Amino acid sequence: MSLWRSARLAWSRRQCRLPIQQETLTARPPTASTGFDELDIVVLDLETTGLDPRRDQVLSAGWVCVSSGRIELSSAQEVPVRPHGEAGVGQSAIIHGLLDSDLADACDELGLLQILLPILAGRVVAAHAAAIERGFLRAMLHRHGGVALPNPFIDTMKLERMLLEGRGERIEERGDALTLARARARHQLPAHSQHSAGSDALACAELLLAQVENLGGHARVRLRTLV
């Protein structure tokens, strides 16, 4: 790890007031030159009440780990999250099917952080349209005294765009060419159950492996190619 990254991690530990995150900030993230087969990756998906991390809430988190270029199915987990306040799930139930009654006994967002942060420690985080996951994680951490995650993020939507543009294909900005379902179909991956955090995380992990193969294969791809 470079001197600059070490200093930044030390600064984050000093600023952090969330005990569970302070413990995880001792784990060093991989460097840009780390090969794909050496990476420990958490593929994450969040179901939320909307797209604005300042206003909307996380209702469910799903993840699965990828290590040594393989999906570890035994690591797959989905955690429902009880929304705070009186707004509840609102109209978002139409998309993900989660109802307030489904989440009545779920953990709150601090409970989710206590489960998730040790799993993310020192790992790369991958997601489709990763800005959403990154934004909601940052907002949750901020509300509970934490700091922004130092983890590298892989965005499979950006990788798909890179692959398409590399082949000279034109992308319709307002179309659905870059959705998880369309990207999977392009790589001959089967249809999956959408808008379930656990299912979407696994679907994203499969897409990532397919994209890495298209970028040259596990043995040749480095982290710097993916972030």
Coordinates of C-alpha atoms in Angstrom, one line a residue:
M1 CA 0.0 0.0 0.0
S2 CA 1.3 3.5 -0.9
L3 CA 2.2 6.0 1.8
W4 CA -0.7 8.2 0.7
R5 CA -3.3 5.3 1.1
S6 CA -1.9 4.4 4.5
A7 CA -2.1 8.0 5.7
R8 CA -5.7 8.2 4.4
L9 CA -6.7 5.0 6.2
A10 CA -5.2 6.3 9.4
W11 CA -7.0 9.6 9.0
S12 CA -10.3 7.7 8.5
R13 CA -9.8 5.7 11.7
R14 CA -9.2 8.9 13.6
Q15 CA -12.4 10.5 12.2
C16 CA -14.6 7.5 12.6
R17 CA -17.0 7.4 15.7
L18 CA -18.7 4.2 14.8
P19 CA -17.0 1.4 16.8
I20 CA -17.8 -1.5 14.4
Q21 CA -16.3 0.5 11.6
Q22 CA -13.2 1.5 13.6
E23 CA -12.4 -2.2 13.9
T24 CA -12.8 -2.9 10.2
L25 CA -10.6 0.1 9.1
T26 CA -7.5 -1.8 10.1
A27 CA -7.9 -4.1 7.1
R28 CA -6.0 -2.8 4.1
P29 CA -7.7 -2.8 0.7
P30 CA -5.9 -4.4 -2.3
T31 CA -3.7 -2.3 -4.6
A32 CA -4.6 -1.5 -8.2
S33 CA -2.0 -4.0 -9.5
T34 CA -3.6 -6.9 -7.6
G35 CA -4.7 -9.7 -10.1
F36 CA -8.4 -10.7 -10.3
D37 CA -7.7 -14.2 -9.0
E38 CA -6.1 -12.6 -5.9
L39 CA -9.0 -10.3 -5.1
D40 CA -11.6 -10.9 -2.4
I41 CA -14.8 -9.2 -3.6
V42 CA -18.2 -8.7 -2.0
V43 CA -20.9 -8.3 -4.7
L44 CA -23.6 -6.2 -3.1
D45 CA -27.2 -5.2 -3.9
L46 CA -29.5 -2.9 -2.0
E47 CA -33.2 -2.6 -2.4
T48 CA -34.4 0.8 -1.4
T49 CA -37.4 3.1 -1.2
G50 CA -35.9 5.3 -3.9
L51 CA -32.7 6.5 -5.5
D52 CA -31.9 9.5 -3.2
P53 CA -29.6 8.4 -0.3
R54 CA -30.4 11.6 1.6
R55 CA -34.1 10.9 1.7
D56 CA -34.8 7.2 0.8
Q57 CA -34.0 4.2 2.9
V58 CA -32.5 0.7 2.5
L59 CA -35.0 -2.1 2.8
S60 CA -32.9 -5.1 2.0
A61 CA -29.3 -5.9 1.4
G62 CA -28.0 -9.0 -0.4
W63 CA -24.4 -10.0 -1.0
V64 CA -22.2 -12.9 -2.1
C65 CA -18.4 -13.2 -2.0
V66 CA -16.1 -13.9 -4.9
S67 CA -12.6 -15.2 -4.0
S68 CA -9.9 -16.6 -6.3
G69 CA -12.2 -15.9 -9.3
R70 CA -15.0 -18.1 -8.0
I71 CA -18.4 -17.3 -6.5
E72 CA -18.7 -18.6 -2.9
L73 CA -22.4 -19.6 -2.7
S74 CA -22.1 -20.4 1.0
S75 CA -21.4 -16.7 1.6
A76 CA -24.6 -15.5 0.1
Q77 CA -26.8 -13.6 2.5
E78 CA -29.9 -11.4 2.4
V79 CA -30.7 -9.1 5.3
P80 CA -34.1 -7.3 5.5
V81 CA -34.0 -3.8 7.0
R82 CA -36.8 -2.0 8.9
P83 CA -37.3 1.5 7.7
H84 CA -37.2 4.3 10.3
G85 CA -39.9 7.0 10.6
E86 CA -43.5 6.8 9.5
A87 CA -43.1 6.7 5.7
G88 CA -42.5 3.0 5.5
V89 CA -41.9 1.3 2.2
G90 CA -44.4 3.5 0.3
Q91 CA -44.8 3.1 -3.4
S92 CA -41.5 1.2 -3.7
A93 CA -43.3 -2.0 -2.8
I94 CA -44.5 -2.1 -6.4
I95 CA -40.9 -2.7 -7.5
H96 CA -39.4 -5.1 -4.9
G97 CA -42.6 -6.5 -3.3
L98 CA -41.4 -5.8 0.2
L99 CA -44.3 -4.7 2.5
D100 CA -44.1 -2.9 5.9
S101 CA -45.4 -6.1 7.5
D102 CA -42.5 -8.1 6.0
L103 CA -40.0 -5.8 7.7
A104 CA -41.7 -5.4 11.1
D105 CA -39.2 -7.7 12.8
A106 CA -36.2 -6.9 10.6
C107 CA -33.0 -5.2 12.0
D108 CA -32.6 -1.4 11.6
E109 CA -29.9 0.1 9.5
L110 CA -27.4 0.2 12.3
G111 CA -28.0 -3.6 12.7
L112 CA -27.3 -4.0 9.0
L113 CA -24.0 -2.1 9.3
Q114 CA -22.9 -4.3 12.2
I115 CA -23.4 -7.4 10.0
L116 CA -22.1 -6.0 6.8
L117 CA -19.0 -3.9 7.7
P118 CA -16.9 -6.9 9.0
I119 CA -17.7 -8.6 5.7
L120 CA -16.6 -5.6 3.6
A121 CA -13.4 -5.1 5.6
G122 CA -10.4 -5.1 3.2
R123 CA -12.5 -6.4 0.3
V124 CA -13.4 -4.9 -3.1
V125 CA -17.1 -4.0 -3.4
A126 CA -18.9 -4.8 -6.7
A127 CA -22.4 -3.8 -7.7
H128 CA -24.4 -2.9 -10.8
A129 CA -24.8 0.9 -11.0
A130 CA -22.5 0.9 -7.9
A131 CA -23.1 4.6 -7.3
I132 CA -26.4 3.7 -5.7
E133 CA -24.8 1.2 -3.2
R134 CA -21.9 3.5 -2.5
G135 CA -24.2 6.5 -1.9
F136 CA -26.6 4.6 0.5
L137 CA -23.7 3.1 2.4
R138 CA -22.1 6.5 2.8
A139 CA -25.3 8.0 4.0
M140 CA -25.9 5.3 6.5
L141 CA -22.4 5.5 7.8
H142 CA -22.6 9.3 8.1
R143 CA -25.8 9.0 10.2
H144 CA -24.1 6.7 12.7
G145 CA -20.8 8.4 13.0
G146 CA -18.9 6.5 10.4
V147 CA -16.8 7.6 7.5
A148 CA -16.8 6.8 3.8
L149 CA -15.6 3.3 2.9
P150 CA -12.0 3.1 1.7
N151 CA -12.8 0.0 -0.4
P152 CA -12.4 0.1 -4.2
F153 CA -15.7 -0.2 -6.0
I154 CA -16.3 -2.2 -9.2
D155 CA -19.3 -1.1 -11.3
T156 CA -20.5 -3.9 -13.6
M157 CA -22.7 -1.3 -15.5
K158 CA -19.6 0.8 -16.3
L159 CA -17.7 -2.4 -17.3
E160 CA -20.6 -3.3 -19.7
R161 CA -20.4 0.2 -21.2
M162 CA -16.7 -0.2 -21.6
L163 CA -17.0 -3.5 -23.4
L164 CA -19.8 -2.2 -25.7
E165 CA -17.9 0.9 -26.6
G166 CA -14.7 -1.2 -27.1
R167 CA -16.6 -3.0 -29.8
G168 CA -17.7 0.2 -31.4
E169 CA -21.4 -0.2 -30.4
R170 CA -23.6 2.8 -29.9
I171 CA -25.4 3.0 -26.6
E172 CA -28.8 4.6 -26.3
E173 CA -28.5 6.7 -23.1
R174 CA -32.2 6.5 -22.3
G175 CA -32.6 2.9 -23.3
D176 CA -32.2 -0.2 -21.2
A177 CA -29.0 -1.6 -22.8
L178 CA -27.1 -1.4 -19.6
T179 CA -29.6 -2.9 -17.2
L180 CA -28.5 -6.0 -15.3
A181 CA -30.9 -8.2 -17.2
R182 CA -29.8 -6.9 -20.6
A183 CA -26.1 -7.2 -19.7
R184 CA -26.6 -10.7 -18.5
A185 CA -28.5 -11.7 -21.7
R186 CA -25.6 -10.3 -23.8
H187 CA -23.2 -12.6 -22.0
Q188 CA -25.5 -15.6 -22.5
L189 CA -26.5 -15.7 -18.8
P190 CA -30.0 -16.9 -18.0
A191 CA -32.8 -14.7 -16.8
H192 CA -32.9 -14.3 -13.0
S193 CA -35.4 -13.2 -10.4
Q194 CA -35.1 -9.4 -10.4
H195 CA -35.5 -6.9 -7.5
S196 CA -34.5 -9.3 -4.8
A197 CA -31.3 -8.1 -3.2
G198 CA -29.9 -11.6 -2.8
S199 CA -30.8 -12.7 -6.3
D200 CA -29.6 -9.5 -7.9
A201 CA -26.2 -9.8 -6.0
L202 CA -25.7 -13.3 -7.3
A203 CA -26.7 -12.3 -10.8
C204 CA -24.2 -9.4 -10.7
A205 CA -21.5 -11.7 -9.5
E206 CA -22.1 -14.0 -12.5
L207 CA -22.0 -11.0 -14.8
L208 CA -18.8 -9.8 -13.3
L209 CA -17.1 -13.2 -14.0
A210 CA -18.4 -13.1 -17.6
Q211 CA -17.1 -9.6 -18.1
V212 CA -13.7 -10.4 -16.7
E213 CA -13.4 -13.3 -19.3
N214 CA -14.3 -10.8 -22.0
L215 CA -11.6 -8.4 -20.7
G216 CA -8.9 -11.0 -21.1
G217 CA -9.5 -13.6 -18.4
H218 CA -8.9 -14.0 -14.7
A219 CA -5.1 -14.5 -15.1
R220 CA -4.6 -11.2 -17.0
V221 CA -7.1 -8.8 -15.5
R222 CA -5.9 -6.5 -12.7
L223 CA -8.0 -4.4 -10.3
R224 CA -7.0 -1.2 -12.1
T225 CA -8.9 -2.4 -15.2
L226 CA -12.1 -2.9 -13.2
V227 CA -12.3 0.3 -11.1

